[in-house]
PDB file of C-alpha atoms and ligand atoms in Angstrom:
ATOM      1  CA  UNK A   1     132.469 -58.384 -37.996  1.00 89.00           C
ATOM      2  CA  UNK A   2     129.516 -60.283 -37.407  1.00 95.00           C
ATOM      3  CA  UNK A   3     127.512 -58.855 -40.335  1.00 98.00           C
ATOM      4  CA  UNK A   4     127.673 -56.578 -43.113  1.00 98.00           C
ATOM      5  CA  UNK A   5     124.343 -55.020 -43.732  1.00 98.00           C
ATOM      6  CA  UNK A   6     125.160 -51.560 -44.165  1.00 98.00           C
ATOM      7  CA  UNK A   7     128.189 -49.027 -44.327  1.00 98.00           C
ATOM      8  CA  UNK A   8     126.996 -47.946 -41.234  1.00 97.00           C
ATOM      9  CA  UNK A   9     128.009 -51.197 -39.544  1.00 93.00           C
ATOM     10  CA  UNK A  10     131.545 -50.117 -40.218  1.00 98.00           C
ATOM     11  CA  UNK A  11     134.246 -47.672 -38.699  1.00 97.00           C
ATOM     12  CA  UNK A  12     137.273 -46.086 -40.191  1.00 97.00           C
ATOM     13  CA  UNK A  13     139.263 -49.059 -38.702  1.00 97.00           C
ATOM     14  CA  UNK A  14     137.036 -51.526 -40.317  1.00 97.00           C
ATOM     15  CA  UNK A  15     137.278 -50.063 -43.848  1.00 98.00           C
ATOM     16  CA  UNK A  16     140.941 -49.767 -43.666  1.00 97.00           C
ATOM     17  CA  UNK A  17     141.323 -53.509 -42.443  1.00 97.00           C
ATOM     18  CA  UNK A  18     139.118 -54.534 -45.133  1.00 98.00           C
ATOM     19  CA  UNK A  19     140.848 -52.368 -48.065  1.00 98.00           C
ATOM     20  CA  UNK A  20     144.253 -53.742 -46.745  1.00 97.00           C
ATOM     21  CA  UNK A  21     143.042 -57.563 -46.800  1.00 96.00           C
ATOM     22  CA  UNK A  22     141.871 -56.469 -50.603  1.00 97.00           C
ATOM     23  CA  UNK A  23     145.173 -55.291 -51.292  1.00 97.00           C
ATOM     24  CA  UNK A  24     147.018 -58.311 -50.318  1.00 96.00           C
ATOM     25  CA  UNK A  25     144.475 -60.591 -52.014  1.00 96.00           C
ATOM     26  CA  UNK A  26     144.464 -58.516 -55.315  1.00 94.00           C
ATOM     27  CA  UNK A  27     145.998 -60.647 -58.154  1.00 87.00           C
ATOM     28  CA  UNK A  28     146.481 -63.608 -56.012  1.00 88.00           C
ATOM     29  CA  UNK A  29     145.375 -66.077 -58.551  1.00 84.00           C
ATOM     30  CA  UNK A  30     146.147 -69.701 -56.376  1.00 90.00           C
ATOM     31  CA  UNK A  31     143.320 -70.953 -54.662  1.00 95.00           C
ATOM     32  CA  UNK A  32     143.841 -70.286 -50.784  1.00 96.00           C
ATOM     33  CA  UNK A  33     142.450 -72.611 -48.068  1.00 96.00           C
ATOM     34  CA  UNK A  34     141.407 -70.006 -45.966  1.00 95.00           C
ATOM     35  CA  UNK A  35     137.822 -70.984 -45.976  1.00 97.00           C
ATOM     36  CA  UNK A  36     138.033 -74.790 -46.367  1.00 97.00           C
ATOM     37  CA  UNK A  37     135.171 -76.378 -44.847  1.00 97.00           C
ATOM     38  CA  UNK A  38     133.034 -73.522 -44.920  1.00 98.00           C
ATOM     39  CA  UNK A  39     129.628 -73.276 -46.815  1.00 98.00           C
ATOM     40  CA  UNK A  40     129.026 -69.963 -48.762  1.00 98.00           C
ATOM     41  CA  UNK A  41     125.213 -69.305 -49.690  1.00 98.00           C
ATOM     42  CA  UNK A  42     124.119 -66.863 -52.370  1.00 97.00           C
ATOM     43  CA  UNK A  43     120.778 -65.697 -52.434  1.00 97.00           C
ATOM     44  CA  UNK A  44     119.840 -63.662 -55.206  1.00 97.00           C
ATOM     45  CA  UNK A  45     116.247 -62.318 -55.805  1.00 96.00           C
ATOM     46  CA  UNK A  46     116.846 -59.633 -58.104  1.00 95.00           C
ATOM     47  CA  UNK A  47     119.180 -59.659 -61.344  1.00 95.00           C
ATOM     48  CA  UNK A  48     122.876 -59.331 -60.915  1.00 97.00           C
ATOM     49  CA  UNK A  49     126.016 -59.981 -62.965  1.00 97.00           C
ATOM     50  CA  UNK A  50     128.691 -58.476 -61.007  1.00 98.00           C
ATOM     51  CA  UNK A  51     127.901 -59.178 -57.694  1.00 98.00           C
ATOM     52  CA  UNK A  52     126.778 -62.585 -58.037  1.00 98.00           C
ATOM     53  CA  UNK A  53     129.733 -63.555 -60.025  1.00 98.00           C
ATOM     54  CA  UNK A  54     132.537 -62.028 -57.952  1.00 98.00           C
ATOM     55  CA  UNK A  55     130.927 -63.555 -54.545  1.00 98.00           C
ATOM     56  CA  UNK A  56     131.003 -66.480 -55.886  1.00 98.00           C
ATOM     57  CA  UNK A  57     134.407 -66.658 -57.494  1.00 97.00           C
ATOM     58  CA  UNK A  58     135.261 -64.741 -54.043  1.00 97.00           C
ATOM     59  CA  UNK A  59     134.555 -68.063 -52.080  1.00 98.00           C
ATOM     60  CA  UNK A  60     135.902 -70.208 -54.435  1.00 97.00           C
ATOM     61  CA  UNK A  61     139.111 -68.657 -54.209  1.00 97.00           C
ATOM     62  CA  UNK A  62     138.920 -68.974 -50.669  1.00 97.00           C
ATOM     63  CA  UNK A  63     138.120 -72.970 -50.769  1.00 97.00           C
ATOM     64  CA  UNK A  64     134.685 -72.600 -49.494  1.00 98.00           C
ATOM     65  CA  UNK A  65     131.817 -74.505 -50.793  1.00 98.00           C
ATOM     66  CA  UNK A  66     129.358 -72.508 -52.627  1.00 98.00           C
ATOM     67  CA  UNK A  67     125.377 -72.815 -52.816  1.00 97.00           C
ATOM     68  CA  UNK A  68     123.705 -70.593 -55.225  1.00 96.00           C
ATOM     69  CA  UNK A  69     120.035 -69.599 -55.550  1.00 94.00           C
ATOM     70  CA  UNK A  70     118.342 -67.425 -57.648  1.00 93.00           C
ATOM     71  CA  UNK A  71     114.238 -66.556 -57.002  1.00 87.00           C
ATOM     72  CA  UNK A  72     113.712 -68.045 -60.816  1.00 86.00           C
ATOM     73  CA  UNK A  73     113.467 -71.300 -60.866  1.00 85.00           C
ATOM     74  CA  UNK A  74     113.303 -71.751 -56.824  1.00 88.00           C
ATOM     75  CA  UNK A  75     110.230 -72.278 -55.076  1.00 90.00           C
ATOM     76  CA  UNK A  76     110.013 -68.753 -54.470  1.00 88.00           C
ATOM     77  CA  UNK A  77     108.059 -69.009 -57.981  1.00 86.00           C
ATOM     78  CA  UNK A  78     105.591 -70.936 -55.950  1.00 90.00           C
ATOM     79  CA  UNK A  79     105.160 -68.309 -53.154  1.00 91.00           C
ATOM     80  CA  UNK A  80     107.531 -69.242 -50.604  1.00 94.00           C
ATOM     81  CA  UNK A  81     108.586 -66.422 -48.347  1.00 95.00           C
ATOM     82  CA  UNK A  82     111.891 -65.064 -47.560  1.00 95.00           C
ATOM     83  CA  UNK A  83     111.555 -66.521 -44.052  1.00 96.00           C
ATOM     84  CA  UNK A  84     110.786 -69.704 -45.041  1.00 97.00           C
ATOM     85  CA  UNK A  85     113.036 -69.958 -47.746  1.00 96.00           C
ATOM     86  CA  UNK A  86     116.004 -69.047 -45.153  1.00 97.00           C
ATOM     87  CA  UNK A  87     114.303 -71.542 -42.353  1.00 97.00           C
ATOM     88  CA  UNK A  88     114.816 -74.180 -44.885  1.00 97.00           C
ATOM     89  CA  UNK A  89     118.447 -73.538 -46.639  1.00 97.00           C
ATOM     90  CA  UNK A  90     119.530 -72.931 -43.051  1.00 97.00           C
ATOM     91  CA  UNK A  91     119.372 -76.507 -42.572  1.00 97.00           C
ATOM     92  CA  UNK A  92     122.297 -76.540 -44.461  1.00 97.00           C
ATOM     93  CA  UNK A  93     124.397 -75.063 -42.144  1.00 97.00           C
ATOM     94  CA  UNK A  94     125.716 -72.179 -44.303  1.00 98.00           C
ATOM     95  CA  UNK A  95     128.499 -69.940 -42.601  1.00 98.00           C
ATOM     96  CA  UNK A  96     127.805 -67.357 -44.775  1.00 98.00           C
ATOM     97  CA  UNK A  97     124.604 -65.938 -46.658  1.00 98.00           C
ATOM     98  CA  UNK A  98     125.040 -63.157 -49.583  1.00 98.00           C
ATOM     99  CA  UNK A  99     121.823 -61.691 -50.428  1.00 98.00           C
ATOM    100  CA  UNK A 100     120.143 -59.292 -52.546  1.00 98.00           C
ATOM    101  CA  UNK A 101     116.497 -58.795 -52.453  1.00 97.00           C
ATOM    102  CA  UNK A 102     114.220 -55.785 -53.633  1.00 95.00           C
ATOM    103  CA  UNK A 103     112.874 -55.243 -49.965  1.00 96.00           C
ATOM    104  CA  UNK A 104     114.883 -52.772 -47.656  1.00 97.00           C
ATOM    105  CA  UNK A 105     115.835 -54.461 -44.722  1.00 97.00           C
ATOM    106  CA  UNK A 106     115.692 -58.196 -46.480  1.00 97.00           C
ATOM    107  CA  UNK A 107     119.124 -58.973 -45.099  1.00 98.00           C
ATOM    108  CA  UNK A 108     118.267 -58.414 -41.492  1.00 98.00           C
ATOM    109  CA  UNK A 109     115.297 -61.213 -41.855  1.00 97.00           C
ATOM    110  CA  UNK A 110     117.791 -63.226 -43.237  1.00 98.00           C
ATOM    111  CA  UNK A 111     119.995 -62.548 -40.203  1.00 98.00           C
ATOM    112  CA  UNK A 112     117.269 -63.100 -37.668  1.00 97.00           C
ATOM    113  CA  UNK A 113     116.479 -66.517 -39.248  1.00 97.00           C
ATOM    114  CA  UNK A 114     119.754 -68.260 -39.781  1.00 96.00           C
ATOM    115  CA  UNK A 115     123.021 -68.517 -37.550  1.00 96.00           C
ATOM    116  CA  UNK A 116     125.017 -67.622 -40.530  1.00 98.00           C
ATOM    117  CA  UNK A 117     127.171 -64.265 -41.224  1.00 98.00           C
ATOM    118  CA  UNK A 118     125.173 -62.316 -43.731  1.00 98.00           C
ATOM    119  CA  UNK A 119     126.491 -59.821 -46.574  1.00 98.00           C
ATOM    120  CA  UNK A 120     124.052 -57.301 -47.994  1.00 98.00           C
ATOM    121  CA  UNK A 121     124.374 -57.942 -51.439  1.00 98.00           C
ATOM    122  CA  UNK A 122     121.957 -54.484 -52.119  1.00 98.00           C
ATOM    123  CA  UNK A 123     118.623 -54.018 -50.481  1.00 98.00           C
ATOM    124  CA  UNK A 124     115.971 -52.179 -52.411  1.00 95.00           C
ATOM    125  CA  UNK A 125     117.243 -48.505 -52.595  1.00 94.00           C
ATOM    126  CA  UNK A 126     118.863 -48.579 -49.358  1.00 97.00           C
ATOM    127  CA  UNK A 127     122.476 -49.842 -49.155  1.00 98.00           C
ATOM    128  CA  UNK A 128     125.315 -51.792 -51.075  1.00 98.00           C
ATOM    129  CA  UNK A 129     127.922 -51.706 -48.906  1.00 98.00           C
ATOM    130  CA  UNK A 130     130.418 -53.834 -50.924  1.00 98.00           C
ATOM    131  CA  UNK A 131     130.001 -51.760 -53.924  1.00 98.00           C
ATOM    132  CA  UNK A 132     130.845 -49.006 -51.779  1.00 98.00           C
ATOM    133  CA  UNK A 133     134.034 -50.817 -50.390  1.00 98.00           C
ATOM    134  CA  UNK A 134     135.057 -51.745 -53.837  1.00 99.00           C
ATOM    135  CA  UNK A 135     134.515 -48.263 -55.209  1.00 99.00           C
ATOM    136  CA  UNK A 136     137.086 -46.931 -52.231  1.00 98.00           C
ATOM    137  CA  UNK A 137     139.306 -49.521 -53.239  1.00 98.00           C
ATOM    138  CA  UNK A 138     139.308 -48.738 -57.030  1.00 98.00           C
ATOM    139  CA  UNK A 139     139.672 -44.882 -55.988  1.00 98.00           C
ATOM    140  CA  UNK A 140     142.466 -45.431 -53.632  1.00 98.00           C
ATOM    141  CA  UNK A 141     144.282 -47.908 -56.046  1.00 98.00           C
ATOM    142  CA  UNK A 142     144.135 -45.059 -59.246  1.00 98.00           C
ATOM    143  CA  UNK A 143     144.820 -41.712 -57.041  1.00 98.00           C
ATOM    144  CA  UNK A 144     146.546 -42.844 -53.985  1.00 98.00           C
ATOM    145  CA  UNK A 145     144.581 -41.419 -51.505  1.00 98.00           C
ATOM    146  CA  UNK A 146     141.116 -40.971 -50.401  1.00 98.00           C
ATOM    147  CA  UNK A 147     141.008 -38.385 -47.531  1.00 98.00           C
ATOM    148  CA  UNK A 148     140.322 -35.189 -49.168  1.00 98.00           C
ATOM    149  CA  UNK A 149     139.386 -36.468 -52.641  1.00 98.00           C
ATOM    150  CA  UNK A 150     136.347 -34.833 -54.355  1.00 98.00           C
ATOM    151  CA  UNK A 151     134.114 -36.923 -55.695  1.00 98.00           C
ATOM    152  CA  UNK A 152     131.071 -35.694 -58.063  1.00 98.00           C
ATOM    153  CA  UNK A 153     128.179 -38.587 -57.771  1.00 98.00           C
ATOM    154  CA  UNK A 154     125.909 -37.598 -60.943  1.00 98.00           C
ATOM    155  CA  UNK A 155     122.169 -38.854 -61.505  1.00 96.00           C
ATOM    156  CA  UNK A 156     119.533 -40.872 -60.097  1.00 95.00           C
ATOM    157  CA  UNK A 157     120.436 -40.759 -56.545  1.00 97.00           C
ATOM    158  CA  UNK A 158     116.978 -40.997 -55.155  1.00 95.00           C
ATOM    159  CA  UNK A 159     116.521 -44.649 -56.184  1.00 93.00           C
ATOM    160  CA  UNK A 160     120.111 -45.619 -55.842  1.00 96.00           C
ATOM    161  CA  UNK A 161     121.494 -47.837 -52.805  1.00 97.00           C
ATOM    162  CA  UNK A 162     125.034 -47.415 -54.069  1.00 98.00           C
ATOM    163  CA  UNK A 163     125.030 -43.904 -53.751  1.00 98.00           C
ATOM    164  CA  UNK A 164     123.526 -44.228 -50.300  1.00 98.00           C
ATOM    165  CA  UNK A 165     126.380 -46.448 -49.552  1.00 98.00           C
ATOM    166  CA  UNK A 166     129.100 -44.713 -51.259  1.00 98.00           C
ATOM    167  CA  UNK A 167     127.994 -41.325 -49.476  1.00 98.00           C
ATOM    168  CA  UNK A 168     128.460 -42.813 -46.176  1.00 98.00           C
ATOM    169  CA  UNK A 169     131.629 -44.544 -47.173  1.00 98.00           C
ATOM    170  CA  UNK A 170     133.334 -41.477 -48.356  1.00 98.00           C
ATOM    171  CA  UNK A 171     132.572 -39.677 -45.459  1.00 98.00           C
ATOM    172  CA  UNK A 172     134.018 -41.913 -43.307  1.00 98.00           C
ATOM    173  CA  UNK A 173     137.397 -41.614 -44.991  1.00 98.00           C
ATOM    174  CA  UNK A 174     137.457 -37.902 -44.971  1.00 98.00           C
ATOM    175  CA  UNK A 175     136.583 -37.683 -48.861  1.00 98.00           C
ATOM    176  CA  UNK A 176     134.266 -34.699 -50.103  1.00 98.00           C
ATOM    177  CA  UNK A 177     131.074 -35.476 -52.170  1.00 98.00           C
ATOM    178  CA  UNK A 178     128.778 -33.282 -54.152  1.00 98.00           C
ATOM    179  CA  UNK A 179     125.428 -34.977 -55.428  1.00 98.00           C
ATOM    180  CA  UNK A 180     124.774 -33.579 -59.010  1.00 98.00           C
ATOM    181  CA  UNK A 181     121.599 -34.107 -61.137  1.00 97.00           C
ATOM    182  CA  UNK A 182     117.915 -33.162 -61.673  1.00 96.00           C
ATOM    183  CA  UNK A 183     116.087 -31.837 -58.417  1.00 96.00           C
ATOM    184  CA  UNK A 184     113.671 -34.666 -58.908  1.00 94.00           C
ATOM    185  CA  UNK A 185     116.321 -37.412 -58.523  1.00 96.00           C
ATOM    186  CA  UNK A 186     118.118 -35.746 -55.501  1.00 97.00           C
ATOM    187  CA  UNK A 187     116.589 -36.837 -52.109  1.00 96.00           C
ATOM    188  CA  UNK A 188     115.506 -33.351 -50.283  1.00 96.00           C
ATOM    189  CA  UNK A 189     117.532 -33.130 -46.978  1.00 97.00           C
ATOM    190  CA  UNK A 190     120.357 -35.512 -48.206  1.00 98.00           C
ATOM    191  CA  UNK A 191     122.697 -33.155 -47.204  1.00 98.00           C
ATOM    192  CA  UNK A 192     122.586 -34.178 -43.851  1.00 98.00           C
ATOM    193  CA  UNK A 193     124.520 -37.095 -44.707  1.00 98.00           C
ATOM    194  CA  UNK A 194     127.455 -34.787 -44.811  1.00 98.00           C
ATOM    195  CA  UNK A 195     127.589 -34.215 -49.024  1.00 98.00           C
ATOM    196  CA  UNK A 196     126.935 -30.936 -50.880  1.00 98.00           C
ATOM    197  CA  UNK A 197     124.126 -31.094 -54.010  1.00 98.00           C
ATOM    198  CA  UNK A 198     123.873 -29.301 -57.282  1.00 98.00           C
ATOM    199  CA  UNK A 199     121.646 -29.443 -60.069  1.00 97.00           C
ATOM    200  CA  UNK A 200     123.902 -28.111 -62.896  1.00 97.00           C
ATOM    201  CA  UNK A 201     126.452 -30.460 -64.463  1.00 98.00           C
ATOM    202  CA  UNK A 202     129.171 -27.726 -64.566  1.00 97.00           C
ATOM    203  CA  UNK A 203     129.368 -28.659 -60.503  1.00 98.00           C
ATOM    204  CA  UNK A 204     131.567 -31.916 -61.511  1.00 98.00           C
ATOM    205  CA  UNK A 205     134.524 -29.663 -63.006  1.00 97.00           C
ATOM    206  CA  UNK A 206     136.332 -29.390 -59.807  1.00 94.00           C
ATOM    207  CA  UNK A 207     135.975 -33.116 -58.787  1.00 98.00           C
ATOM    208  CA  UNK A 208     138.785 -35.694 -58.948  1.00 98.00           C
ATOM    209  CA  UNK A 209     136.273 -38.682 -59.639  1.00 98.00           C
ATOM    210  CA  UNK A 210     132.828 -38.294 -61.411  1.00 98.00           C
ATOM    211  CA  UNK A 211     130.725 -41.341 -60.420  1.00 98.00           C
ATOM    212  CA  UNK A 212     128.127 -41.908 -62.783  1.00 98.00           C
ATOM    213  CA  UNK A 213     124.797 -43.665 -61.422  1.00 97.00           C
ATOM    214  CA  UNK A 214     122.830 -45.776 -63.812  1.00 94.00           C
ATOM    215  CA  UNK A 215     119.207 -44.379 -64.557  1.00 91.00           C
ATOM    216  CA  UNK A 216     117.218 -46.830 -62.562  1.00 79.00           C
ATOM    217  CA  UNK A 217     113.751 -46.798 -64.296  1.00 74.00           C
ATOM    218  CA  UNK A 218     112.961 -49.830 -62.879  1.00 70.00           C
ATOM    219  CA  UNK A 219     112.498 -48.734 -59.737  1.00 64.00           C
ATOM    220  CA  UNK A 220     110.629 -45.240 -61.171  1.00 64.00           C
ATOM    221  CA  UNK A 221     106.894 -45.631 -60.526  1.00 60.00           C
ATOM    222  CA  UNK A 222     106.385 -42.146 -62.185  1.00 66.00           C
ATOM    223  CA  UNK A 223     108.383 -39.832 -64.785  1.00 77.00           C
ATOM    224  CA  UNK A 224     111.598 -37.913 -62.837  1.00 85.00           C
ATOM    225  CA  UNK A 225     112.785 -36.516 -66.058  1.00 85.00           C
ATOM    226  CA  UNK A 226     111.014 -35.150 -69.291  1.00 83.00           C
ATOM    227  CA  UNK A 227     112.673 -38.126 -71.061  1.00 88.00           C
ATOM    228  CA  UNK A 228     115.663 -39.995 -71.118  1.00 90.00           C
ATOM    229  CA  UNK A 229     116.964 -38.295 -74.257  1.00 92.00           C
ATOM    230  CA  UNK A 230     116.366 -34.528 -72.280  1.00 92.00           C
ATOM    231  CA  UNK A 231     118.275 -36.336 -68.993  1.00 93.00           C
ATOM    232  CA  UNK A 232     121.283 -37.307 -71.780  1.00 95.00           C
ATOM    233  CA  UNK A 233     121.441 -33.566 -72.820  1.00 96.00           C
ATOM    234  CA  UNK A 234     121.421 -32.314 -69.628  1.00 96.00           C
ATOM    235  CA  UNK A 235     123.433 -34.332 -67.435  1.00 96.00           C
ATOM    236  CA  UNK A 236     124.987 -37.224 -69.384  1.00 97.00           C
ATOM    237  CA  UNK A 237     128.732 -37.796 -69.105  1.00 98.00           C
ATOM    238  CA  UNK A 238     130.025 -36.898 -72.627  1.00 98.00           C
ATOM    239  CA  UNK A 239     134.056 -36.502 -73.365  1.00 98.00           C
ATOM    240  CA  UNK A 240     133.037 -32.674 -73.679  1.00 98.00           C
ATOM    241  CA  UNK A 241     132.349 -32.598 -69.880  1.00 98.00           C
ATOM    242  CA  UNK A 242     135.160 -34.538 -68.478  1.00 98.00           C
ATOM    243  CA  UNK A 243     138.922 -33.262 -68.466  1.00 97.00           C
ATOM    244  CA  UNK A 244     142.162 -35.307 -69.201  1.00 97.00           C
ATOM    245  CA  UNK A 245     142.669 -37.166 -65.689  1.00 97.00           C
ATOM    246  CA  UNK A 246     139.816 -36.839 -64.216  1.00 98.00           C
ATOM    247  CA  UNK A 247     138.653 -40.362 -63.288  1.00 98.00           C
ATOM    248  CA  UNK A 248     134.730 -41.635 -64.234  1.00 98.00           C
ATOM    249  CA  UNK A 249     133.428 -44.397 -62.215  1.00 98.00           C
ATOM    250  CA  UNK A 250     130.149 -46.245 -63.091  1.00 98.00           C
ATOM    251  CA  UNK A 251     128.968 -49.353 -61.106  1.00 98.00           C
ATOM    252  CA  UNK A 252     127.382 -50.882 -63.902  1.00 97.00           C
ATOM    253  CA  UNK A 253     125.280 -52.181 -65.586  1.00 96.00           C
ATOM    254  CA  UNK A 254     125.502 -48.751 -67.859  1.00 96.00           C
ATOM    255  CA  UNK A 255     123.024 -47.343 -70.365  1.00 94.00           C
ATOM    256  CA  UNK A 256     125.518 -46.075 -73.282  1.00 96.00           C
ATOM    257  CA  UNK A 257     124.157 -43.153 -74.475  1.00 96.00           C
ATOM    258  CA  UNK A 258     122.014 -42.306 -71.527  1.00 94.00           C
ATOM    259  CA  UNK A 259     124.036 -41.354 -68.300  1.00 96.00           C
ATOM    260  CA  UNK A 260     127.139 -42.146 -69.914  1.00 98.00           C
ATOM    261  CA  UNK A 261     128.719 -41.600 -73.513  1.00 98.00           C
ATOM    262  CA  UNK A 262     130.414 -44.791 -74.566  1.00 98.00           C
ATOM    263  CA  UNK A 263     133.389 -42.855 -75.714  1.00 98.00           C
ATOM    264  CA  UNK A 264     134.055 -41.679 -71.770  1.00 98.00           C
ATOM    265  CA  UNK A 265     133.006 -45.381 -70.344  1.00 98.00           C
ATOM    266  CA  UNK A 266     135.878 -46.683 -72.782  1.00 98.00           C
ATOM    267  CA  UNK A 267     138.010 -43.821 -72.592  1.00 98.00           C
ATOM    268  CA  UNK A 268     141.600 -43.927 -70.722  1.00 98.00           C
ATOM    269  CA  UNK A 269     140.153 -42.078 -67.346  1.00 98.00           C
ATOM    270  CA  UNK A 270     137.368 -44.887 -67.361  1.00 98.00           C
ATOM    271  CA  UNK A 271     137.857 -47.003 -63.942  1.00 98.00           C
ATOM    272  CA  UNK A 272     134.684 -48.753 -64.912  1.00 98.00           C
ATOM    273  CA  UNK A 273     136.609 -52.419 -65.431  1.00 98.00           C
ATOM    274  CA  UNK A 274     138.865 -51.969 -62.581  1.00 98.00           C
ATOM    275  CA  UNK A 275     135.557 -51.540 -60.413  1.00 98.00           C
ATOM    276  CA  UNK A 276     134.825 -55.006 -61.776  1.00 98.00           C
ATOM    277  CA  UNK A 277     138.202 -56.388 -60.821  1.00 97.00           C
ATOM    278  CA  UNK A 278     138.357 -54.453 -57.278  1.00 98.00           C
ATOM    279  CA  UNK A 279     134.841 -56.461 -56.360  1.00 98.00           C
ATOM    280  CA  UNK A 280     136.638 -59.891 -56.583  1.00 98.00           C
ATOM    281  CA  UNK A 281     139.798 -58.646 -54.206  1.00 98.00           C
ATOM    282  CA  UNK A 282     137.191 -57.007 -51.884  1.00 98.00           C
ATOM    283  CA  UNK A 283     134.656 -59.503 -51.738  1.00 98.00           C
ATOM    284  CA  UNK A 284     137.235 -61.980 -50.890  1.00 98.00           C
ATOM    285  CA  UNK A 285     138.397 -59.490 -47.931  1.00 98.00           C
ATOM    286  CA  UNK A 286     135.018 -59.515 -46.769  1.00 98.00           C
ATOM    287  CA  UNK A 287     134.295 -63.133 -46.774  1.00 98.00           C
ATOM    288  CA  UNK A 288     137.720 -63.373 -44.899  1.00 97.00           C
ATOM    289  CA  UNK A 289     137.161 -60.859 -42.320  1.00 97.00           C
ATOM    290  CA  UNK A 290     133.437 -62.314 -41.570  1.00 97.00           C
ATOM    291  CA  UNK A 291     134.335 -65.862 -41.545  1.00 97.00           C
ATOM    292  CA  UNK A 292     138.243 -66.006 -40.802  1.00 93.00           C
ATOM    293  CA  UNK A 293     139.228 -62.995 -39.000  1.00 75.00           C
ATOM    294  CA  UNK A 294     141.670 -64.577 -36.771  1.00 67.00           C
ATOM    295  CA  UNK A 295     143.893 -65.974 -39.671  1.00 61.00           C
ATOM    296  CA  UNK A 296     146.311 -63.368 -40.544  1.00 62.00           C
ATOM    297  CA  UNK A 297     147.163 -62.711 -44.310  1.00 60.00           C
ATOM    298  CA  UNK A 298     150.944 -63.753 -43.594  1.00 56.00           C
ATOM    299  CA  UNK A 299     148.970 -67.231 -42.154  1.00 52.00           C
ATOM    300  CA  UNK A 300     146.813 -67.284 -44.926  1.00 59.00           C
ATOM    301  CA  UNK A 301     149.974 -67.376 -47.349  1.00 58.00           C
ATOM    302  CA  UNK A 302     152.081 -69.591 -45.353  1.00 50.00           C
ATOM    303  CA  UNK A 303     149.468 -72.253 -45.499  1.00 47.00           C
ATOM    304  CA  UNK A 304     148.626 -71.984 -49.057  1.00 50.00           C
TER     305      UNK A 304
HETATM  306  N1   CP B 401     127.118 -52.864 -59.658  1.00 87.58           N
HETATM  307  C1   CP B 401     126.437 -54.086 -59.426  1.00 87.58           C
HETATM  308  O1   CP B 401     125.635 -54.418 -58.316  1.00 87.58           O
HETATM  309  O2   CP B 401     126.112 -54.630 -60.583  1.00 87.58           O
HETATM  310  P1   CP B 401     125.216 -56.114 -60.706  1.00 87.58           P
HETATM  311  O3   CP B 401     123.983 -55.688 -60.707  1.00 87.58           O
HETATM  312  O4   CP B 401     125.629 -56.445 -61.863  1.00 87.58           O
HETATM  313  O5   CP B 401     125.584 -57.215 -59.713  1.00 87.58           O
END
């Protein structure tokens, strides 16, 4: 793998390999020497808690040097373009660049203007491939399989890079996906990606996993639902709407009382914090795959 810009870059074998590596790395607390001498540059032009922190920790756990730049407080504030920012930082010869940017296609720009392996950590409403990989990893850990699993993705699909990446990833591993939400937030024709759609919340009843999306008000240019109160009443995930044993996931950050009731988020079937934990192992696996593909995990452990 040269870059990870989209789930479309991956075949099923790639997904299996990354999940297997993540499984081997999950819970390893010792620092591994795998990426000694490598420089990982983290470029976040949009806010992040989970993705930025887990990539930074993942790189450090693999002994890479890490350099982090956030748009706020950098020369981006003075109008420096993405191209000039990348050309400037490329002079430090990073081996990998992890980038989050509000513009679709920004990671491709970074790949064009540096020699580094580029990981898309979220570009606009387009893709967030490592989120989809960590979601698959979490589902498999919790339910023991991916093939044949039924996942209901609920809410604001229209503005969601998480949904686009996850639908592609679920198709790749042979899972079934149903998108559920107000018709204004389900893009027309999205069934062509290999999923079903429904507008009534009852459609989640048959799913093994209810995957709740955040209402992304910052990306909404107009009103897509009459009010958040009405959205919560019709599509919010409450204890009454899920059955015992039905797993609930959310990429975070969550809007308690809007798309998900706090009692569900904190309940026994919630995998939300497991997703955060999986993020570290999966991002270690992605960096490993990009920067040390020839070093097997067995060898990694042996030199540790
Ligand atoms: N899920 C996700 O991307 O979270 P952050 O925005 O906190 O990174």
